[in-house]
């Protein structure tokens, strides 16, 4: 039975022009720390302008990078607590 409920708030923000989309992902953790990442998408000149598609690609890339940063953060915290070097969580 779970006794403690913890929530994370994840924000995704986008900046776009006619050819590029940039996404910024941010998660605020219960310990007060924040992890931030970025993702990018670029439209090929012959493709139609579909901003939603650019947001999906850039957002997915930002979330993927956020995933890797969180795994690395957890790995570093495990090593700091245990005093040894463990196998990376990203493999």
Tab-separated table of N, CA and C in Angstrom:
chain	number	residue	atom	x	y	z
A	1	UNK	N	0.834	-1.177	0.000
A	1	UNK	CA	0.000	0.000	0.000
A	1	UNK	C	0.886	1.250	0.000
A	2	UNK	N	0.569	2.183	-0.881
A	2	UNK	CA	1.319	3.428	-0.965
A	2	UNK	C	0.852	4.381	0.126
A	3	UNK	N	1.802	4.955	0.823
A	3	UNK	CA	1.457	5.850	1.909
A	3	UNK	C	1.713	7.315	1.589
A	4	UNK	N	2.631	7.603	0.678
A	4	UNK	CA	2.989	8.978	0.383
A	4	UNK	C	2.674	9.282	-1.071
A	5	UNK	N	1.908	10.324	-1.287
A	5	UNK	CA	1.615	10.766	-2.647
A	5	UNK	C	2.527	11.934	-2.988
A	6	UNK	N	3.224	11.819	-4.082
A	6	UNK	CA	4.130	12.864	-4.540
A	6	UNK	C	3.739	13.212	-5.964
A	7	UNK	N	3.746	14.480	-6.264
A	7	UNK	CA	3.441	14.901	-7.622
A	7	UNK	C	4.566	15.734	-8.197
A	8	UNK	N	4.749	15.619	-9.466
A	8	UNK	CA	5.720	16.434	-10.180
A	8	UNK	C	4.961	17.307	-11.159
A	9	UNK	N	5.401	18.521	-11.287
A	9	UNK	CA	4.814	19.434	-12.259
A	9	UNK	C	5.808	19.583	-13.406
A	10	UNK	N	5.394	19.204	-14.607
A	10	UNK	CA	6.252	19.308	-15.787
A	10	UNK	C	5.679	20.393	-16.691
A	11	UNK	N	6.534	21.310	-17.117
A	11	UNK	CA	6.131	22.368	-18.034
A	11	UNK	C	6.819	22.168	-19.372
A	12	UNK	N	6.083	22.413	-20.436
A	12	UNK	CA	6.654	22.445	-21.782
A	12	UNK	C	6.293	23.791	-22.389
A	13	UNK	N	7.293	24.496	-22.876
A	13	UNK	CA	7.057	25.774	-23.545
A	13	UNK	C	7.701	25.718	-24.916
A	14	UNK	N	7.094	26.426	-25.871
A	14	UNK	CA	7.556	26.380	-27.250
A	14	UNK	C	7.826	27.781	-27.782
A	15	UNK	N	8.846	27.879	-28.618
A	15	UNK	CA	9.135	29.067	-29.406
A	15	UNK	C	9.189	28.608	-30.856
A	16	UNK	N	8.484	29.329	-31.732
A	16	UNK	CA	8.408	28.892	-33.125
A	16	UNK	C	8.610	30.056	-34.082
A	17	UNK	N	9.173	29.737	-35.237
A	17	UNK	CA	9.118	30.639	-36.374
A	17	UNK	C	8.662	29.787	-37.562
A	18	UNK	N	8.783	30.284	-38.749
A	18	UNK	CA	8.253	29.567	-39.916
A	18	UNK	C	8.967	28.253	-40.199
A	19	UNK	N	10.188	28.099	-39.703
A	19	UNK	CA	10.967	26.907	-40.049
A	19	UNK	C	11.458	26.095	-38.861
A	20	UNK	N	11.415	26.649	-37.656
A	20	UNK	CA	11.990	25.970	-36.499
A	20	UNK	C	11.042	26.027	-35.300
A	21	UNK	N	11.153	25.001	-34.474
A	21	UNK	CA	10.443	24.964	-33.195
A	21	UNK	C	11.439	24.570	-32.121
A	22	UNK	N	11.414	25.288	-31.017
A	22	UNK	CA	12.263	24.991	-29.867
A	22	UNK	C	11.342	24.709	-28.688
A	23	UNK	N	11.608	23.625	-27.988
A	23	UNK	CA	10.838	23.272	-26.797
A	23	UNK	C	11.753	23.293	-25.587
A	24	UNK	N	11.219	23.763	-24.471
A	24	UNK	CA	11.921	23.719	-23.196
A	24	UNK	C	11.035	22.927	-22.241
A	25	UNK	N	11.600	21.886	-21.643
A	25	UNK	CA	10.884	21.079	-20.645
A	25	UNK	C	11.510	21.349	-19.286
A	26	UNK	N	10.654	21.471	-18.287
A	26	UNK	CA	11.120	21.756	-16.936
A	26	UNK	C	10.290	20.928	-15.963
A	27	UNK	N	10.976	20.244	-15.051
A	27	UNK	CA	10.277	19.532	-13.981
A	27	UNK	C	10.803	20.064	-12.660
A	28	UNK	N	9.870	20.350	-11.767
A	28	UNK	CA	10.213	20.778	-10.407
A	28	UNK	C	10.006	19.587	-9.484
A	29	UNK	N	11.064	19.215	-8.787
A	29	UNK	CA	11.031	18.039	-7.924
A	29	UNK	C	10.689	18.437	-6.489
A	30	UNK	N	10.170	17.497	-5.713
A	30	UNK	CA	9.764	17.804	-4.336
A	30	UNK	C	10.887	18.343	-3.450
A	31	UNK	N	12.153	18.050	-3.779
A	31	UNK	CA	13.268	18.553	-2.966
A	31	UNK	C	13.629	19.991	-3.319
A	32	UNK	N	12.885	20.587	-4.235
A	32	UNK	CA	13.129	21.972	-4.631
A	32	UNK	C	14.026	22.121	-5.838
A	33	UNK	N	14.619	21.036	-6.281
A	33	UNK	CA	15.496	21.124	-7.455
A	33	UNK	C	14.659	21.139	-8.737
A	34	UNK	N	15.269	21.626	-9.784
A	34	UNK	CA	14.642	21.663	-11.099
A	34	UNK	C	15.566	20.999	-12.108
A	35	UNK	N	14.968	20.330	-13.065
A	35	UNK	CA	15.722	19.744	-14.173
A	35	UNK	C	15.114	20.313	-15.447
A	36	UNK	N	15.962	20.826	-16.321
A	36	UNK	CA	15.518	21.496	-17.548
A	36	UNK	C	16.193	20.840	-18.750
A	37	UNK	N	15.477	20.805	-19.858
A	37	UNK	CA	16.039	20.251	-21.083
A	37	UNK	C	15.445	20.980	-22.288
A	38	UNK	N	16.036	20.731	-23.449
A	38	UNK	CA	15.601	21.400	-24.675
A	38	UNK	C	15.441	20.387	-25.799
A	39	UNK	N	14.574	20.707	-26.719
A	39	UNK	CA	14.394	19.898	-27.919
A	39	UNK	C	14.121	20.818	-29.096
A	40	UNK	N	14.508	20.368	-30.269
A	40	UNK	CA	14.384	21.206	-31.454
A	40	UNK	C	13.784	20.409	-32.608
A	41	UNK	N	13.093	21.134	-33.486
A	41	UNK	CA	12.606	20.548	-34.736
A	41	UNK	C	12.780	21.607	-35.816
A	42	UNK	N	13.089	21.139	-37.022
A	42	UNK	CA	13.237	22.061	-38.141
A	42	UNK	C	12.434	21.518	-39.313
A	43	UNK	N	11.642	22.378	-39.908
A	43	UNK	CA	10.805	21.988	-41.046
A	43	UNK	C	11.634	22.026	-42.323
A	44	UNK	N	11.519	20.984	-43.105
A	44	UNK	CA	12.163	20.961	-44.417
A	44	UNK	C	11.430	21.964	-45.312
A	45	UNK	N	12.149	22.704	-46.139
A	45	UNK	CA	11.517	23.755	-46.950
A	45	UNK	C	10.369	23.281	-47.845
A	46	UNK	N	10.372	22.026	-48.271
A	46	UNK	CA	9.291	21.562	-49.143
A	46	UNK	C	8.075	21.048	-48.360
A	47	UNK	N	8.211	20.888	-47.043
A	47	UNK	CA	7.092	20.408	-46.225
A	47	UNK	C	6.137	21.555	-45.911
A	48	UNK	N	4.838	21.229	-45.776
A	48	UNK	CA	3.879	22.271	-45.405
A	48	UNK	C	4.125	22.747	-43.970
A	49	UNK	N	3.722	23.975	-43.683
A	49	UNK	CA	3.894	24.538	-42.347
A	49	UNK	C	2.825	23.935	-41.421
A	50	UNK	N	3.245	23.063	-40.509
A	50	UNK	CA	2.352	22.413	-39.552
A	50	UNK	C	2.925	22.611	-38.156
A	51	UNK	N	2.622	23.746	-37.512
A	51	UNK	CA	3.226	24.039	-36.210
A	51	UNK	C	3.016	22.944	-35.167
A	52	UNK	N	1.863	22.301	-35.163
A	52	UNK	CA	1.596	21.255	-34.173
A	52	UNK	C	2.591	20.112	-34.309
A	53	UNK	N	2.947	19.751	-35.536
A	53	UNK	CA	3.907	18.666	-35.756
A	53	UNK	C	5.285	19.065	-35.226
A	54	UNK	N	5.681	20.298	-35.479
A	54	UNK	CA	6.952	20.779	-34.945
A	54	UNK	C	6.970	20.753	-33.428
A	55	UNK	N	5.834	21.128	-32.811
A	55	UNK	CA	5.734	21.077	-31.348
A	55	UNK	C	5.847	19.644	-30.840
A	56	UNK	N	5.196	18.712	-31.519
A	56	UNK	CA	5.260	17.309	-31.092
A	56	UNK	C	6.680	16.775	-31.161
A	57	UNK	N	7.376	17.085	-32.242
A	57	UNK	CA	8.748	16.588	-32.398
A	57	UNK	C	9.679	17.251	-31.388
A	58	UNK	N	9.646	18.585	-31.311
A	58	UNK	CA	10.525	19.295	-30.376
A	58	UNK	C	10.184	18.925	-28.934
A	59	UNK	N	8.887	18.805	-28.628
A	59	UNK	CA	8.462	18.429	-27.275
A	59	UNK	C	8.926	17.031	-26.909
A	60	UNK	N	8.783	16.095	-27.832
A	60	UNK	CA	9.228	14.724	-27.569
A	60	UNK	C	10.736	14.675	-27.345
A	61	UNK	N	11.476	15.442	-28.125
A	61	UNK	CA	12.931	15.464	-27.955
A	61	UNK	C	13.323	16.093	-26.620
A	62	UNK	N	12.608	17.130	-26.209
A	62	UNK	CA	12.891	17.753	-24.912
A	62	UNK	C	12.567	16.789	-23.777
A	63	UNK	N	11.449	16.075	-23.882
A	63	UNK	CA	11.084	15.109	-22.843
A	63	UNK	C	12.062	13.942	-22.801
A	64	UNK	N	12.550	13.521	-23.967
A	64	UNK	CA	13.550	12.456	-24.007
A	64	UNK	C	14.827	12.899	-23.303
A	65	UNK	N	15.263	14.125	-23.575
A	65	UNK	CA	16.455	14.636	-22.893
A	65	UNK	C	16.193	14.770	-21.393
A	66	UNK	N	14.970	15.188	-21.024
A	66	UNK	CA	14.612	15.299	-19.613
A	66	UNK	C	14.706	13.936	-18.932
A	67	UNK	N	14.257	12.909	-19.612
A	67	UNK	CA	14.353	11.541	-19.099
A	67	UNK	C	15.802	11.186	-18.784
A	68	UNK	N	16.688	11.448	-19.731
A	68	UNK	CA	18.089	11.103	-19.540
A	68	UNK	C	18.717	11.922	-18.406
A	69	UNK	N	18.353	13.181	-18.289
A	69	UNK	CA	18.888	14.016	-17.208
A	69	UNK	C	18.404	13.529	-15.840
A	70	UNK	N	17.145	13.101	-15.759
A	70	UNK	CA	16.622	12.580	-14.498
A	70	UNK	C	17.300	11.263	-14.122
A	71	UNK	N	17.531	10.395	-15.105
A	71	UNK	CA	18.230	9.144	-14.830
A	71	UNK	C	19.661	9.407	-14.357
A	72	UNK	N	20.319	10.362	-14.989
A	72	UNK	CA	21.681	10.707	-14.581
A	72	UNK	C	21.691	11.295	-13.175
A	73	UNK	N	20.730	12.158	-12.875
A	73	UNK	CA	20.626	12.751	-11.538
A	73	UNK	C	20.429	11.662	-10.488
A	74	UNK	N	19.532	10.723	-10.759
A	74	UNK	CA	19.286	9.628	-9.814
A	74	UNK	C	20.540	8.780	-9.638
A	75	UNK	N	21.223	8.491	-10.725
A	75	UNK	CA	22.456	7.703	-10.667
A	75	UNK	C	23.495	8.391	-9.791
A	76	UNK	N	23.668	9.693	-10.009
A	76	UNK	CA	24.641	10.449	-9.212
A	76	UNK	C	24.270	10.436	-7.728
A	77	UNK	N	22.986	10.527	-7.423
A	77	UNK	CA	22.538	10.519	-6.028
A	77	UNK	C	22.745	9.143	-5.386
A	78	UNK	N	22.524	8.081	-6.148
A	78	UNK	CA	22.772	6.726	-5.644
A	78	UNK	C	24.250	6.576	-5.307
A	79	UNK	N	25.113	7.003	-6.229
A	79	UNK	CA	26.552	6.889	-6.005
A	79	UNK	C	27.011	7.733	-4.817
A	80	UNK	N	26.472	8.939	-4.692
A	80	UNK	CA	26.860	9.804	-3.579
A	80	UNK	C	26.457	9.191	-2.238
A	81	UNK	N	25.296	8.579	-2.195
A	81	UNK	CA	24.804	7.980	-0.943
A	81	UNK	C	25.554	6.700	-0.597
A	82	UNK	N	25.875	5.908	-1.619
A	82	UNK	CA	26.502	4.605	-1.372
A	82	UNK	C	28.025	4.704	-1.258
A	83	UNK	N	28.597	5.786	-1.803
A	83	UNK	CA	30.050	5.919	-1.760
A	83	UNK	C	30.764	5.059	-2.773
A	84	UNK	N	30.065	4.553	-3.731
A	84	UNK	CA	30.703	3.735	-4.779
A	84	UNK	C	30.139	4.126	-6.131
A	85	UNK	N	30.759	3.610	-7.178
A	85	UNK	CA	30.289	3.893	-8.526
A	85	UNK	C	29.437	2.725	-8.998
A	86	UNK	N	28.208	3.012	-9.307
A	86	UNK	CA	27.293	1.972	-9.779
A	86	UNK	C	27.154	2.025	-11.282
A	87	UNK	N	26.475	1.049	-11.806
A	87	UNK	CA	26.235	0.998	-13.247
A	87	UNK	C	25.270	2.112	-13.632
A	88	UNK	N	25.552	2.840	-14.704
A	88	UNK	CA	24.664	3.929	-15.123
A	88	UNK	C	23.238	3.426	-15.383
A	89	UNK	N	22.272	4.235	-15.031
A	89	UNK	CA	20.857	3.890	-15.236
A	89	UNK	C	20.421	4.132	-16.671
A	90	UNK	N	21.246	4.800	-17.450
A	90	UNK	CA	20.889	5.157	-18.815
A	90	UNK	C	21.171	4.033	-19.811
A	91	UNK	N	21.780	2.946	-19.394
A	91	UNK	CA	22.090	1.866	-20.332
A	91	UNK	C	20.932	0.911	-20.439
